[in-house]
Structure formats: C-alpha cells, structure tokens
Coordinates of C-alpha atoms in Angstrom, one line a residue:
M128 CA 87.2 78.6 73.2
I129 CA 84.6 78.0 75.8
G130 CA 84.1 81.3 77.6
R131 CA 81.1 80.7 79.7
L132 CA 79.1 77.8 80.9
A133 CA 75.5 77.9 82.3
G134 CA 74.0 74.6 83.6
T135 CA 73.2 72.4 86.6
L136 CA 75.7 71.8 89.2
L137 CA 76.3 67.9 89.4
E138 CA 79.3 67.6 91.7
K139 CA 81.3 69.6 94.1
N140 CA 84.8 68.2 94.9
P141 CA 87.2 70.9 95.8
P142 CA 88.7 72.4 93.7
Q143 CA 86.7 70.7 90.9
V144 CA 83.1 70.9 90.0
V145 CA 81.1 69.1 87.4
L146 CA 78.6 71.1 85.5
D147 CA 75.8 69.6 83.3
V148 CA 75.2 71.7 80.2
H149 CA 72.4 70.1 78.1
G150 CA 73.5 66.6 78.9
V151 CA 77.3 67.2 78.7
G152 CA 79.1 67.1 82.0
Y153 CA 82.0 69.5 82.1
E154 CA 84.8 69.1 84.7
V155 CA 85.8 72.6 85.8
D156 CA 88.6 73.6 88.2
V157 CA 87.7 76.6 90.3
P158 CA 89.4 78.7 92.9
M159 CA 88.1 78.3 96.4
S160 CA 86.7 81.9 96.4
T161 CA 84.4 80.7 93.6
F162 CA 83.8 77.3 95.2
Y163 CA 82.5 78.8 98.4
N164 CA 80.0 80.9 96.5
L165 CA 78.5 78.0 94.4
P166 CA 75.0 77.0 95.0
H167 CA 73.9 73.6 96.3
V168 CA 74.2 70.5 94.0
G169 CA 71.4 70.4 91.5
E170 CA 70.9 74.1 91.3
K171 CA 71.7 76.3 88.3
V172 CA 75.0 78.0 88.0
V173 CA 76.9 80.2 85.6
L174 CA 80.6 80.2 85.4
F175 CA 83.0 82.4 83.3
T176 CA 85.6 80.0 81.9
H177 CA 89.2 79.8 80.6
Q178 CA 90.0 76.9 78.4
A179 CA 93.6 75.6 78.3
I180 CA 94.6 73.2 75.6
R181 CA 97.8 71.3 76.1
E182 CA 99.3 68.3 74.4
D183 CA 98.1 65.9 77.0
A184 CA 94.9 67.6 78.2
H185 CA 92.0 70.0 77.6
L186 CA 91.3 71.9 80.8
L187 CA 88.5 74.2 81.9
F188 CA 88.9 76.7 84.7
G189 CA 85.8 78.4 86.1
F190 CA 85.3 81.8 87.8
G191 CA 82.3 83.4 89.5
N192 CA 82.9 86.7 87.7
A193 CA 84.7 88.2 84.8
A194 CA 87.2 90.1 86.9
E195 CA 88.5 86.9 88.5
R196 CA 88.9 85.4 85.1
A197 CA 90.8 88.4 83.9
V198 CA 93.2 88.3 86.8
F199 CA 93.7 84.5 86.3
R200 CA 94.7 85.3 82.6
Q201 CA 97.1 88.0 83.8
L202 CA 98.7 85.7 86.3
I203 CA 99.2 82.8 83.8
K204 CA 101.1 85.2 81.4
I205 CA 103.8 85.5 84.1
T206 CA 106.8 83.2 83.6
G207 CA 106.8 80.5 86.3
V208 CA 103.1 80.9 87.1
G209 CA 100.9 78.1 85.8
A210 CA 97.3 77.6 86.0
R211 CA 97.4 75.7 89.3
M212 CA 99.4 78.4 90.9
A213 CA 97.1 81.1 89.6
L214 CA 94.2 79.2 91.1
S215 CA 96.1 79.0 94.4
I216 CA 96.7 82.7 94.4
L217 CA 93.0 83.4 93.7
S218 CA 92.0 80.9 96.4
G219 CA 94.4 82.5 98.9
M220 CA 93.4 86.2 98.5
T221 CA 90.8 88.4 97.0
I222 CA 91.4 90.5 93.9
A223 CA 91.3 93.7 96.1
D224 CA 93.9 92.1 98.4
L225 CA 96.1 91.1 95.5
A226 CA 95.7 94.7 94.0
Q227 CA 96.7 96.2 97.3
A228 CA 99.7 93.9 97.6
I229 CA 100.9 94.9 94.2
T230 CA 100.3 98.6 94.9
L231 CA 102.1 98.5 98.2
Q232 CA 104.8 96.1 96.6
D233 CA 104.1 93.8 99.7
S234 CA 105.7 90.4 98.7
G235 CA 105.0 89.2 102.3
R236 CA 101.3 88.8 101.6
L237 CA 101.9 86.8 98.5
V238 CA 104.4 84.5 100.2
K239 CA 101.6 83.5 102.5
V240 CA 99.9 81.8 99.7
P241 CA 100.9 78.1 99.4
G242 CA 103.2 77.5 96.6
I243 CA 104.5 81.0 96.3
G244 CA 108.1 81.6 97.2
K245 CA 110.0 84.8 97.7
K246 CA 111.2 84.9 94.1
T247 CA 107.9 84.2 92.6
A248 CA 106.3 86.8 94.8
E249 CA 108.8 89.4 93.6
R250 CA 108.2 88.4 90.0
L251 CA 104.5 88.8 90.5
L252 CA 104.9 92.2 92.0
L253 CA 107.1 93.4 89.2
E254 CA 105.1 91.9 86.2
L255 CA 101.6 92.8 87.6
K256 CA 102.4 96.4 88.5
G257 CA 100.0 98.6 86.5
K258 CA 98.3 95.7 84.7
L259 CA 95.9 94.5 87.3
A260 CA 93.8 97.6 87.3
D261 CA 93.4 97.4 83.4
A262 CA 92.3 93.8 83.6
T263 CA 89.8 94.1 86.5
G264 CA 88.8 97.7 86.8
V265 CA 89.9 97.6 90.5
S266 CA 91.4 100.9 91.4
L267 CA 94.8 100.5 92.9
H268 CA 94.6 104.0 94.3
A269 CA 91.4 103.1 96.2
A270 CA 93.2 100.0 97.5
V271 CA 96.1 102.3 98.9
D272 CA 93.5 104.7 100.3
D273 CA 91.7 101.9 102.1
A274 CA 95.0 100.7 103.6
R275 CA 96.0 104.2 104.8
Q276 CA 92.5 104.6 106.3
D277 CA 92.8 101.3 108.1
I278 CA 96.3 102.3 109.5
A279 CA 94.9 105.6 110.7
N280 CA 92.0 103.9 112.4
A281 CA 94.3 101.4 114.1
L282 CA 96.5 104.3 115.5
I283 CA 93.4 106.0 116.8
A284 CA 92.2 102.7 118.4
L285 CA 95.6 102.4 120.1
G286 CA 95.1 105.7 121.8
Y287 CA 96.8 108.2 119.5
N288 CA 94.7 111.3 118.7
E289 CA 93.8 112.3 115.1
K290 CA 96.7 114.9 114.8
E291 CA 99.3 112.3 115.9
S292 CA 97.8 109.7 113.6
A293 CA 98.0 112.1 110.7
A294 CA 101.6 113.0 111.5
A295 CA 102.5 109.3 111.5
M296 CA 100.8 108.7 108.2
K297 CA 102.9 111.5 106.6
Q298 CA 106.0 109.5 107.5
L299 CA 104.8 106.4 105.7

C-alpha cells in the first residue's frame, strides 16, 4: 500500500492533483479541504494517502493530515458510502464539524453536503457514533462544549443576561 507521497506538485485540477515523486507522476484525488491548503504548482508537498485497488482501477486518495485520512477510512467502511462520497463529506465539512454533528446526532448538517440524503445521513450518524474520536483523537465532548458555549454567547448577544442564558441551556 502507498501510505504517503512526498514530491513536487505538477498539476492542480480540482479534485485531482498530480504529484511527481522521483520522476513518477501520481494522480491523487483530494478533498477540497486539502486542495485549498496545497502549495503552488512546482513546490514540494507531502500527502497522506489511501490506495484503493478495484477490478478496473488503482486509485489514490490524498489528505493533508493523518486525521483526515483516518476519517476517510472510517467513512468508506459504512455501507453505501464510497470513496467519492467520503471525499464529498470531507470537502463539505471539517472533521470537527463532522464530529459535532455526530455527537449532537444532527443529520441536518450532513444532508447539506452534496450527495448525502436523509437515509445516508442517519446511517452515518448511527455507524460513526463513538468511532470518530478513536480514529482522529478529536474529542467529541469538546465539540459539544464548544456548541454549548456558542449557544450561550448567542443568547447573551441577543440581549439575555447570563442567568437567563444558563437557564435556557439547562433545558437543552
């Protein structure tokens, strides 16, 4: 398996890049989150990769960090979620957003990603519950705490005092 590539960036055509590694050009599909963080063409780049070998193709998927690759691998284990859909999910939301959606069981956030329907979103929530933190090290409790803090700050910004905001948070 090809787990990591380090070389010169030859081409950038979303969502695919071509990476020259000692004279061999590797075509690598990347999520848009990784694509936007790539250096300019001609510069050095390192990508964590996942290689998929099918009957009709050998495919490489690249990621800017190991956590993104780990989430991708968790996503493709889910029935009905292929590599393209997993890339779409990682392109449409950050790992922290995905972790928060799973913690809060918020299918609405997942449905906003192109290609994700209500049934797929519910399957993702069910099958990823408790697995994402193990794969990425992202604390799901921290994501919930961040969401609660955001809600409390929004209530205060709307004119409620801290006591009223705390009372409303207890009802959630």
